[in-house]
mmCIF file of C-alpha atoms in Angstrom:
data_model
loop_
_atom_site.group_PDB
_atom_site.id
_atom_site.type_symbol
_atom_site.label_atom_id
_atom_site.label_comp_id
_atom_site.label_asym_id
_atom_site.label_seq_id
_atom_site.Cartn_x
_atom_site.Cartn_y
_atom_site.Cartn_z
ATOM 1 C CA UNK A 37 -104.064 247.431 1.515
ATOM 2 C CA UNK A 38 -106.447 248.397 -1.263
ATOM 3 C CA UNK A 39 -109.825 248.746 0.475
ATOM 4 C CA UNK A 40 -111.797 248.490 -2.756
ATOM 5 C CA UNK A 41 -114.385 245.762 -3.100
ATOM 6 C CA UNK A 42 -114.016 243.508 -6.137
ATOM 7 C CA UNK A 43 -116.986 242.549 -8.280
ATOM 8 C CA UNK A 44 -116.147 239.256 -9.981
ATOM 9 C CA UNK A 45 -118.190 238.770 -13.160
ATOM 10 C CA UNK A 46 -118.322 235.360 -14.843
ATOM 11 C CA UNK A 47 -118.684 236.028 -18.568
ATOM 12 C CA UNK A 48 -118.805 232.294 -19.345
ATOM 13 C CA UNK A 49 -121.825 231.947 -17.055
ATOM 14 C CA UNK A 50 -123.578 234.837 -18.811
ATOM 15 C CA UNK A 51 -122.907 233.186 -22.171
ATOM 16 C CA UNK A 52 -124.195 229.861 -20.825
ATOM 17 C CA UNK A 53 -127.370 231.544 -19.598
ATOM 18 C CA UNK A 54 -127.911 232.956 -23.086
ATOM 19 C CA UNK A 55 -127.476 229.482 -24.595
ATOM 20 C CA UNK A 56 -129.992 228.030 -22.138
ATOM 21 C CA UNK A 57 -132.521 230.680 -23.062
ATOM 22 C CA UNK A 58 -131.789 230.245 -26.769
ATOM 23 C CA UNK A 59 -132.543 226.543 -26.447
ATOM 24 C CA UNK A 60 -135.899 227.336 -24.822
ATOM 25 C CA UNK A 61 -136.804 229.842 -27.526
ATOM 26 C CA UNK A 62 -135.794 227.750 -30.544
ATOM 27 C CA UNK A 63 -136.516 228.067 -33.410
ATOM 28 C CA UNK A 64 -136.936 231.744 -32.567
ATOM 29 C CA UNK A 65 -133.884 233.935 -32.007
ATOM 30 C CA UNK A 66 -132.865 235.337 -28.629
ATOM 31 C CA UNK A 67 -131.531 238.844 -28.108
ATOM 32 C CA UNK A 68 -129.320 240.161 -25.344
ATOM 33 C CA UNK A 69 -130.728 243.101 -23.404
ATOM 34 C CA UNK A 70 -127.675 245.076 -22.307
ATOM 35 C CA UNK A 71 -129.268 248.371 -21.286
ATOM 36 C CA UNK A 72 -128.048 250.188 -18.175
ATOM 37 C CA UNK A 73 -124.478 249.040 -18.844
ATOM 38 C CA UNK A 74 -125.574 245.393 -19.047
ATOM 39 C CA UNK A 75 -127.533 245.721 -15.804
ATOM 40 C CA UNK A 76 -124.505 247.218 -14.105
ATOM 41 C CA UNK A 77 -122.040 244.489 -15.080
ATOM 42 C CA UNK A 78 -120.294 246.239 -17.984
ATOM 43 C CA UNK A 79 -121.739 246.198 -21.505
ATOM 44 C CA UNK A 80 -118.261 246.597 -23.014
ATOM 45 C CA UNK A 81 -117.386 243.123 -21.713
ATOM 46 C CA UNK A 82 -120.774 241.421 -21.552
ATOM 47 C CA UNK A 83 -121.953 242.221 -25.088
ATOM 48 C CA UNK A 84 -118.825 240.793 -26.809
ATOM 49 C CA UNK A 85 -119.177 237.634 -24.693
ATOM 50 C CA UNK A 86 -122.791 237.277 -25.803
ATOM 51 C CA UNK A 87 -121.808 237.933 -29.410
ATOM 52 C CA UNK A 88 -119.129 235.235 -29.209
ATOM 53 C CA UNK A 89 -121.790 232.844 -27.911
ATOM 54 C CA UNK A 90 -123.941 233.514 -30.984
ATOM 55 C CA UNK A 91 -126.149 236.464 -29.994
ATOM 56 C CA UNK A 92 -126.875 238.724 -32.970
ATOM 57 C CA UNK A 93 -129.592 241.019 -31.589
ATOM 58 C CA UNK A 94 -129.074 243.533 -28.787
ATOM 59 C CA UNK A 95 -131.332 245.992 -27.000
ATOM 60 C CA UNK A 96 -130.407 249.167 -25.129
ATOM 61 C CA UNK A 97 -132.631 251.848 -23.612
ATOM 62 C CA UNK A 98 -131.026 255.086 -24.840
ATOM 63 C CA UNK A 99 -129.420 256.264 -28.039
ATOM 64 C CA UNK A 100 -126.158 257.091 -26.234
ATOM 65 C CA UNK A 101 -125.956 253.478 -25.027
ATOM 66 C CA UNK A 102 -126.472 252.277 -28.576
ATOM 67 C CA UNK A 103 -123.724 254.484 -29.989
ATOM 68 C CA UNK A 104 -121.204 253.147 -27.470
ATOM 69 C CA UNK A 105 -122.343 249.554 -28.022
ATOM 70 C CA UNK A 106 -121.935 249.897 -31.803
ATOM 71 C CA UNK A 107 -118.361 251.035 -31.257
ATOM 72 C CA UNK A 108 -117.833 247.977 -29.057
ATOM 73 C CA UNK A 109 -119.411 245.383 -31.350
ATOM 74 C CA UNK A 110 -118.654 246.871 -34.750
ATOM 75 C CA UNK A 111 -120.921 246.394 -37.770
ATOM 76 C CA UNK A 112 -123.278 243.469 -38.060
ATOM 77 C CA UNK A 113 -125.433 242.823 -34.994
ATOM 78 C CA UNK A 114 -128.779 244.544 -34.735
ATOM 79 C CA UNK A 115 -128.777 247.134 -31.949
ATOM 80 C CA UNK A 116 -132.268 248.391 -31.124
ATOM 81 C CA UNK A 117 -132.951 251.442 -28.964
ATOM 82 C CA UNK A 118 -136.038 250.806 -26.827
ATOM 83 C CA UNK A 119 -136.769 254.458 -26.042
ATOM 84 C CA UNK A 120 -136.416 255.444 -29.695
ATOM 85 C CA UNK A 121 -134.777 258.551 -31.115
ATOM 86 C CA UNK A 122 -135.425 261.395 -33.469
ATOM 87 C CA UNK A 123 -135.129 260.756 -37.229
ATOM 88 C CA UNK A 124 -131.556 261.195 -38.406
ATOM 89 C CA UNK A 125 -130.120 261.013 -34.905
ATOM 90 C CA UNK A 126 -128.497 257.693 -35.746
ATOM 91 C CA UNK A 127 -126.368 259.266 -38.480
ATOM 92 C CA UNK A 128 -125.463 256.290 -40.661
ATOM 93 C CA UNK A 129 -128.532 254.273 -39.587
ATOM 94 C CA UNK A 130 -126.309 251.813 -37.741
ATOM 95 C CA UNK A 131 -128.862 251.688 -34.916
ATOM 96 C CA UNK A 132 -132.514 250.681 -35.042
ATOM 97 C CA UNK A 133 -135.160 252.762 -33.256
ATOM 98 C CA UNK A 134 -138.175 251.263 -31.558
ATOM 99 C CA UNK A 135 -141.204 253.259 -32.711
ATOM 100 C CA UNK A 136 -143.372 253.893 -29.656
ATOM 101 C CA UNK A 137 -146.132 256.119 -31.021
ATOM 102 C CA UNK A 138 -147.924 256.895 -34.237
ATOM 103 C CA UNK A 139 -145.942 260.128 -34.297
ATOM 104 C CA UNK A 140 -142.750 258.081 -34.368
ATOM 105 C CA UNK A 141 -144.173 256.059 -37.255
ATOM 106 C CA UNK A 142 -145.077 259.207 -39.204
ATOM 107 C CA UNK A 143 -141.705 260.913 -38.747
ATOM 108 C CA UNK A 144 -139.500 257.901 -39.446
ATOM 109 C CA UNK A 145 -141.586 256.776 -42.401
ATOM 110 C CA UNK A 146 -141.442 260.293 -43.858
ATOM 111 C CA UNK A 147 -137.665 260.350 -43.435
ATOM 112 C CA UNK A 148 -137.419 257.044 -45.270
ATOM 113 C CA UNK A 149 -139.607 258.206 -48.137
ATOM 114 C CA UNK A 150 -137.687 261.469 -48.408
ATOM 115 C CA UNK A 151 -134.359 259.624 -48.547
ATOM 116 C CA UNK A 152 -135.673 257.067 -51.018
ATOM 117 C CA UNK A 153 -134.534 254.284 -48.679
ATOM 118 C CA UNK A 154 -136.750 252.585 -46.145
ATOM 119 C CA UNK A 155 -135.683 253.144 -42.537
ATOM 120 C CA UNK A 156 -135.150 250.078 -40.378
ATOM 121 C CA UNK A 157 -137.201 250.086 -37.179
ATOM 122 C CA UNK A 158 -139.147 248.010 -34.690
ATOM 123 C CA UNK A 159 -142.805 248.754 -34.065
ATOM 124 C CA UNK A 160 -143.939 248.619 -30.425
ATOM 125 C CA UNK A 161 -147.587 247.840 -29.701
ATOM 126 C CA UNK A 162 -148.813 248.451 -26.153
ATOM 127 C CA UNK A 163 -150.957 245.514 -25.007
ATOM 128 C CA UNK A 164 -151.206 246.191 -21.298
ATOM 129 C CA UNK A 165 -148.307 248.199 -19.873
ATOM 130 C CA UNK A 166 -149.763 251.686 -20.583
ATOM 131 C CA UNK A 167 -146.203 252.857 -20.950
ATOM 132 C CA UNK A 168 -144.419 253.088 -24.307
ATOM 133 C CA UNK A 169 -145.917 251.668 -27.485
ATOM 134 C CA UNK A 170 -148.850 252.462 -29.797
ATOM 135 C CA UNK A 171 -152.088 252.433 -27.794
ATOM 136 C CA UNK A 172 -155.300 250.762 -28.990
ATOM 137 C CA UNK A 173 -156.530 253.827 -30.894
ATOM 138 C CA UNK A 174 -153.195 254.253 -32.687
ATOM 139 C CA UNK A 175 -153.125 250.552 -33.512
ATOM 140 C CA UNK A 176 -156.612 250.822 -35.042
ATOM 141 C CA UNK A 177 -155.554 253.760 -37.223
ATOM 142 C CA UNK A 178 -152.501 251.826 -38.412
ATOM 143 C CA UNK A 179 -154.600 248.736 -39.129
ATOM 144 C CA UNK A 180 -156.974 250.843 -41.213
ATOM 145 C CA UNK A 181 -154.207 252.456 -43.263
ATOM 146 C CA UNK A 182 -151.144 250.318 -43.924
ATOM 147 C CA UNK A 183 -149.762 253.048 -46.184
ATOM 148 C CA UNK A 184 -148.614 254.803 -42.998
ATOM 149 C CA UNK A 185 -145.819 252.231 -42.916
ATOM 150 C CA UNK A 186 -144.472 253.166 -46.355
ATOM 151 C CA UNK A 187 -140.854 254.252 -45.917
ATOM 152 C CA UNK A 188 -140.197 251.803 -43.085
ATOM 153 C CA UNK A 189 -138.369 248.489 -43.064
ATOM 154 C CA UNK A 190 -139.952 246.944 -39.980
ATOM 155 C CA UNK A 191 -137.706 244.217 -38.649
ATOM 156 C CA UNK A 192 -140.076 243.180 -35.845
ATOM 157 C CA UNK A 193 -143.377 244.092 -34.248
ATOM 158 C CA UNK A 194 -142.996 243.844 -30.489
ATOM 159 C CA UNK A 195 -144.891 244.112 -27.235
ATOM 160 C CA UNK A 196 -143.851 243.825 -23.590
ATOM 161 C CA UNK A 197 -145.332 241.631 -20.877
ATOM 162 C CA UNK A 198 -146.357 243.330 -17.642
ATOM 163 C CA UNK A 199 -146.758 240.304 -15.349
ATOM 164 C CA UNK A 200 -144.617 237.537 -16.838
ATOM 165 C CA UNK A 201 -143.028 236.809 -13.447
ATOM 166 C CA UNK A 202 -146.517 235.904 -12.173
ATOM 167 C CA UNK A 203 -147.460 232.915 -14.376
ATOM 168 C CA UNK A 204 -151.073 232.762 -13.169
ATOM 169 C CA UNK A 205 -151.795 236.442 -13.694
ATOM 170 C CA UNK A 206 -154.667 236.788 -16.215
ATOM 171 C CA UNK A 207 -153.024 239.737 -17.938
ATOM 172 C CA UNK A 208 -150.409 237.417 -19.466
ATOM 173 C CA UNK A 209 -152.971 235.533 -21.551
ATOM 174 C CA UNK A 210 -154.844 238.736 -22.309
ATOM 175 C CA UNK A 211 -151.681 240.393 -23.628
ATOM 176 C CA UNK A 212 -150.938 237.354 -25.791
ATOM 177 C CA UNK A 213 -154.441 237.554 -27.249
ATOM 178 C CA UNK A 214 -154.259 241.316 -27.794
ATOM 179 C CA UNK A 215 -150.891 241.004 -29.502
ATOM 180 C CA UNK A 216 -152.161 238.246 -31.775
ATOM 181 C CA UNK A 217 -155.231 240.302 -32.749
ATOM 182 C CA UNK A 218 -153.169 243.420 -33.409
ATOM 183 C CA UNK A 219 -150.644 241.569 -35.568
ATOM 184 C CA UNK A 220 -153.388 239.789 -37.530
ATOM 185 C CA UNK A 221 -154.605 243.058 -39.078
ATOM 186 C CA UNK A 222 -151.124 244.296 -39.998
ATOM 187 C CA UNK A 223 -148.883 243.113 -42.825
ATOM 188 C CA UNK A 224 -147.076 239.922 -41.878
ATOM 189 C CA UNK A 225 -144.035 241.018 -39.898
ATOM 190 C CA UNK A 226 -141.767 239.040 -37.609
ATOM 191 C CA UNK A 227 -142.761 239.288 -33.958
ATOM 192 C CA UNK A 228 -140.835 239.881 -30.738
ATOM 193 C CA UNK A 229 -142.604 238.968 -27.526
ATOM 194 C CA UNK A 230 -141.183 237.211 -24.469
ATOM 195 C CA UNK A 231 -138.878 238.767 -21.897
ATOM 196 C CA UNK A 232 -136.887 236.657 -19.405
ATOM 197 C CA UNK A 233 -139.876 235.364 -17.477
ATOM 198 C CA UNK A 234 -142.006 235.190 -20.607
ATOM 199 C CA UNK A 235 -139.696 232.510 -21.986
ATOM 200 C CA UNK A 236 -140.940 230.237 -19.196
ATOM 201 C CA UNK A 237 -144.691 230.814 -19.787
ATOM 202 C CA UNK A 238 -145.122 228.293 -22.595
ATOM 203 C CA UNK A 239 -145.630 228.099 -26.334
ATOM 204 C CA UNK A 240 -148.302 230.831 -26.447
ATOM 205 C CA UNK A 241 -145.504 233.326 -25.793
ATOM 206 C CA UNK A 242 -143.103 232.105 -28.477
ATOM 207 C CA UNK A 243 -142.055 234.516 -31.197
ATOM 208 C CA UNK A 244 -139.377 235.205 -33.784
ATOM 209 C CA UNK A 245 -137.244 237.131 -31.272
ATOM 210 C CA UNK A 246 -137.273 236.949 -27.474
ATOM 211 C CA UNK A 247 -135.719 239.710 -25.374
ATOM 212 C CA UNK A 248 -134.323 238.370 -22.070
ATOM 213 C CA UNK A 249 -132.437 240.694 -19.782
ATOM 214 C CA UNK A 250 -132.330 239.816 -16.097
ATOM 215 C CA UNK A 251 -132.059 236.051 -16.615
ATOM 216 C CA UNK A 252 -128.807 236.523 -18.514
ATOM 217 C CA UNK A 253 -127.341 237.963 -15.323
ATOM 218 C CA UNK A 254 -128.520 235.196 -13.003
ATOM 219 C CA UNK A 255 -131.750 236.751 -11.715
ATOM 220 C CA UNK A 256 -134.434 234.090 -11.280
ATOM 221 C CA UNK A 257 -137.005 234.390 -14.112
ATOM 222 C CA UNK A 258 -139.307 231.975 -12.257
ATOM 223 C CA UNK A 259 -139.825 233.531 -8.806
ATOM 224 C CA UNK A 260 -141.014 230.997 -6.266
ATOM 225 C CA UNK A 261 -139.405 228.119 -8.148
ATOM 226 C CA UNK A 262 -135.749 227.002 -8.304
ATOM 227 C CA UNK A 263 -133.593 229.368 -10.328
ATOM 228 C CA UNK A 264 -132.725 227.739 -13.671
ATOM 229 C CA UNK A 265 -129.976 230.255 -14.416
ATOM 230 C CA UNK A 266 -126.323 230.170 -13.455
ATOM 231 C CA UNK A 267 -125.092 232.757 -10.976
ATOM 232 C CA UNK A 268 -122.725 235.179 -12.647
ATOM 233 C CA UNK A 269 -121.212 237.402 -9.967
ATOM 234 C CA UNK A 270 -119.476 237.521 -6.625
ATOM 235 C CA UNK A 271 -118.785 240.633 -4.565
ATOM 236 C CA UNK A 272 -115.778 240.446 -2.249
ATOM 237 C CA UNK A 273 -114.183 243.043 0.013
ATOM 238 C CA UNK A 274 -111.279 243.149 2.462
ATOM 239 C CA UNK A 275 -111.687 243.839 6.154
ATOM 240 C CA UNK A 276 -110.385 247.314 6.975
ATOM 241 C CA UNK A 277 -110.396 247.105 10.741
ATOM 242 C CA UNK A 278 -111.594 244.904 13.611
ATOM 243 C CA UNK A 279 -112.617 246.429 16.918
ATOM 244 C CA UNK A 280 -113.406 244.717 20.221
ATOM 245 C CA UNK A 281 -116.411 246.197 22.008
ATOM 246 C CA UNK A 282 -118.002 245.316 25.351
ATOM 247 C CA UNK A 283 -121.571 244.198 25.891
ATOM 248 C CA UNK A 284 -123.856 247.222 25.818
ATOM 249 C CA UNK A 285 -121.762 249.170 23.295
ATOM 250 C CA UNK A 286 -123.528 250.487 20.185
ATOM 251 C CA UNK A 287 -122.349 250.366 16.579
ATOM 252 C CA UNK A 288 -122.899 252.898 13.808
ATOM 253 C CA UNK A 289 -125.323 255.731 13.138
ATOM 254 C CA UNK A 290 -128.348 255.966 15.350
ATOM 255 C CA UNK A 291 -126.912 253.390 17.758
ATOM 256 C CA UNK A 292 -129.336 250.997 16.095
ATOM 257 C CA UNK A 293 -127.300 247.958 17.155
ATOM 258 C CA UNK A 294 -126.304 247.328 20.757
ATOM 259 C CA UNK A 295 -124.030 244.370 21.482
ATOM 260 C CA UNK A 296 -125.585 241.758 23.746
ATOM 261 C CA UNK A 297 -122.156 240.240 24.448
ATOM 262 C CA UNK A 298 -118.519 241.243 24.113
ATOM 263 C CA UNK A 299 -118.090 241.349 20.338
ATOM 264 C CA UNK A 300 -115.611 241.777 17.514
ATOM 265 C CA UNK A 301 -116.814 244.213 14.860
ATOM 266 C CA UNK A 302 -115.248 244.266 11.380
ATOM 267 C CA UNK A 303 -115.540 247.305 9.115
ATOM 268 C CA UNK A 304 -115.816 246.889 5.320
ATOM 269 C CA UNK A 305 -115.463 249.639 2.694
ATOM 270 C CA UNK A 306 -118.853 249.137 1.047
ATOM 271 C CA UNK A 307 -121.861 251.398 1.515
ATOM 272 C CA UNK A 308 -124.932 252.833 -0.129
ATOM 273 C CA UNK A 309 -122.734 254.999 -2.377
ATOM 274 C CA UNK A 310 -121.610 251.673 -3.862
ATOM 275 C CA UNK A 311 -125.155 250.384 -4.291
ATOM 276 C CA UNK A 312 -125.255 248.345 -1.085
ATOM 277 C CA UNK A 313 -128.715 249.590 -0.238
ATOM 278 C CA UNK A 314 -129.385 251.376 3.043
ATOM 279 C CA UNK A 315 -132.508 249.242 3.438
ATOM 280 C CA UNK A 316 -130.135 246.307 4.046
ATOM 281 C CA UNK A 317 -129.209 247.763 7.428
ATOM 282 C CA UNK A 318 -129.274 244.848 9.843
ATOM 283 C CA UNK A 319 -130.353 242.556 6.984
ATOM 284 C CA UNK A 320 -127.161 241.895 5.039
ATOM 285 C CA UNK A 321 -124.188 239.754 5.881
ATOM 286 C CA UNK A 322 -121.066 238.136 4.507
ATOM 287 C CA UNK A 323 -119.538 234.692 4.107
ATOM 288 C CA UNK A 324 -116.099 233.728 5.379
ATOM 289 C CA UNK A 325 -114.688 230.186 5.342
ATOM 290 C CA UNK A 326 -118.084 228.562 5.696
ATOM 291 C CA UNK A 327 -119.343 231.021 8.297
ATOM 292 C CA UNK A 328 -122.118 233.572 7.774
ATOM 293 C CA UNK A 329 -121.212 236.855 9.441
ATOM 294 C CA UNK A 330 -124.242 239.033 10.237
ATOM 295 C CA UNK A 331 -124.241 242.703 9.394
ATOM 296 C CA UNK A 332 -124.899 244.949 12.372
ATOM 297 C CA UNK A 333 -125.805 248.608 12.526
ATOM 298 C CA UNK A 334 -126.805 250.806 9.624
ATOM 299 C CA UNK A 335 -125.391 250.840 6.123
ATOM 300 C CA UNK A 336 -123.590 254.160 5.776
ATOM 301 C CA UNK A 337 -122.343 255.899 2.656
ATOM 302 C CA UNK A 338 -118.966 254.165 2.504
ATOM 303 C CA UNK A 339 -118.932 251.506 5.221
ATOM 304 C CA UNK A 340 -120.749 248.561 6.730
ATOM 305 C CA UNK A 341 -119.991 246.611 9.899
ATOM 306 C CA UNK A 342 -120.084 242.868 10.535
ATOM 307 C CA UNK A 343 -120.230 240.911 13.763
ATOM 308 C CA UNK A 344 -117.212 238.596 13.442
ATOM 309 C CA UNK A 345 -117.139 237.371 17.035
ATOM 310 C CA UNK A 346 -117.602 233.786 15.852
ATOM 311 C CA UNK A 347 -114.731 234.052 13.357
ATOM 312 C CA UNK A 348 -111.730 234.524 15.690
ATOM 313 C CA UNK A 349 -109.276 233.793 12.881
ATOM 314 C CA UNK A 350 -110.465 236.706 10.763
ATOM 315 C CA UNK A 351 -107.956 239.570 10.666
ATOM 316 C CA UNK A 352 -107.729 242.902 8.827
ATOM 317 C CA UNK A 353 -106.872 242.333 5.182
ATOM 318 C CA UNK A 354 -108.824 239.075 4.975
ATOM 319 C CA UNK A 355 -111.543 238.959 2.323
ATOM 320 C CA UNK A 356 -115.227 238.340 2.936
ATOM 321 C CA UNK A 357 -117.914 237.640 0.332
ATOM 322 C CA UNK A 358 -120.954 239.914 0.374
ATOM 323 C CA UNK A 359 -122.873 238.645 -2.664
ATOM 324 C CA UNK A 360 -122.677 235.290 -4.438
ATOM 325 C CA UNK A 361 -121.098 231.994 -3.548
ATOM 326 C CA UNK A 362 -122.029 231.130 0.056
ATOM 327 C CA UNK A 363 -123.247 234.698 0.608
ATOM 328 C CA UNK A 364 -126.727 235.868 -0.440
ATOM 329 C CA UNK A 365 -127.476 235.935 -4.166
ATOM 330 C CA UNK A 366 -128.745 239.181 -5.713
ATOM 331 C CA UNK A 367 -132.283 237.793 -5.484
ATOM 332 C CA UNK A 368 -131.791 236.857 -1.822
ATOM 333 C CA UNK A 369 -130.392 240.260 -0.989
ATOM 334 C CA UNK A 370 -133.235 241.947 -2.865
ATOM 335 C CA UNK A 371 -135.818 240.047 -0.834
ATOM 336 C CA UNK A 372 -134.182 241.257 2.379
ATOM 337 C CA UNK A 373 -134.102 244.833 1.079
ATOM 338 C CA UNK A 374 -137.720 244.787 -0.090
ATOM 339 C CA UNK A 375 -136.811 245.222 -3.749
ATOM 340 C CA UNK A 376 -135.949 243.111 -6.802
ATOM 341 C CA UNK A 377 -132.684 241.661 -8.064
ATOM 342 C CA UNK A 378 -132.671 244.128 -10.968
ATOM 343 C CA UNK A 379 -132.155 247.013 -8.538
ATOM 344 C CA UNK A 380 -129.338 245.218 -6.740
ATOM 345 C CA UNK A 381 -127.442 244.715 -10.015
ATOM 346 C CA UNK A 382 -128.049 248.143 -11.514
ATOM 347 C CA UNK A 383 -127.054 249.878 -8.269
ATOM 348 C CA UNK A 384 -123.479 248.555 -8.272
ATOM 349 C CA UNK A 385 -121.227 251.569 -7.960
ATOM 350 C CA UNK A 386 -118.235 252.688 -9.983
ATOM 351 C CA UNK A 387 -115.883 252.274 -7.008
ATOM 352 C CA UNK A 388 -116.001 248.493 -7.258
ATOM 353 C CA UNK A 389 -113.075 247.027 -9.131
ATOM 354 C CA UNK A 390 -114.546 244.736 -11.771
ATOM 355 C CA UNK A 391 -112.758 241.473 -12.526
ATOM 356 C CA UNK A 392 -113.885 239.429 -15.510
ATOM 357 C CA UNK A 393 -113.295 235.749 -15.955
ATOM 358 C CA UNK A 394 -114.897 232.312 -15.839
ATOM 359 C CA UNK A 395 -115.909 230.610 -12.615
#
């Protein structure tokens, strides 16, 4: 028996999520954010599926991700690198840097002027994250001297929302106003604004290019409301062993679980080394033929244990579902672990066998 868990990834559902978001953003375009290996689901498979659905703009975090993605997609689609890169690092200029400081603007513009060919780029204005992007002082200097942009072919001016998943947060409207003011004193460039949750904030957050990430992968962009996105994954694993224990027996490290009745305990080859977070100890579970099997004991590096006393037909080799379907969704599991669905997805380990398909 192969003990490996299988991560089933529905590429058709990811494509359908992109279409749903594209319909919300129309007439603006919608990119696919495929950084961190498409949020752990495999950029080499996800990005071509998005491209086939009509996506022509992609975002990654690091230059190395962009180089691999260009090899996957070939020429044509825009691939922007959010963390930027040094001038000339892209070689044939097949990738587009995001300029995150006035220093980035100076160096890339100078490279373009020196080469006699404007360098494609995106300009990032910080409007409230205090992370990457030109700060207010740098924005003022740029507004006062547009010649600093000579040598650049700016495809978009962008900013990033800090609180889009909290619709009532006042910073959302303030960022929209700051972005509008900053863009008004620059040459007229196309704008890129909303992330996944931002697409659900209304017309004040519309732009020429939206940049959804998590919603493509089924994470709810409207926390507290029904999830409008299709679920895209299911994690299944076979039972390695079932052990009968008496009442009073403990299970796992720290003896954190003590059976209150004679119990059947199933062991599954999934652990925190696979991204099944240790904080899910005693919080996770699995689905099997309509039954929910509670997880007992601590999550260890390679194994978890389930109480299968109420599933007498379950035997070693049978498959249980840990995420998706009747089991918790990534968002549900994240809530139990005290984190967010993003971390659940991006923690999936390399030991999972990945199976791609539809449905």
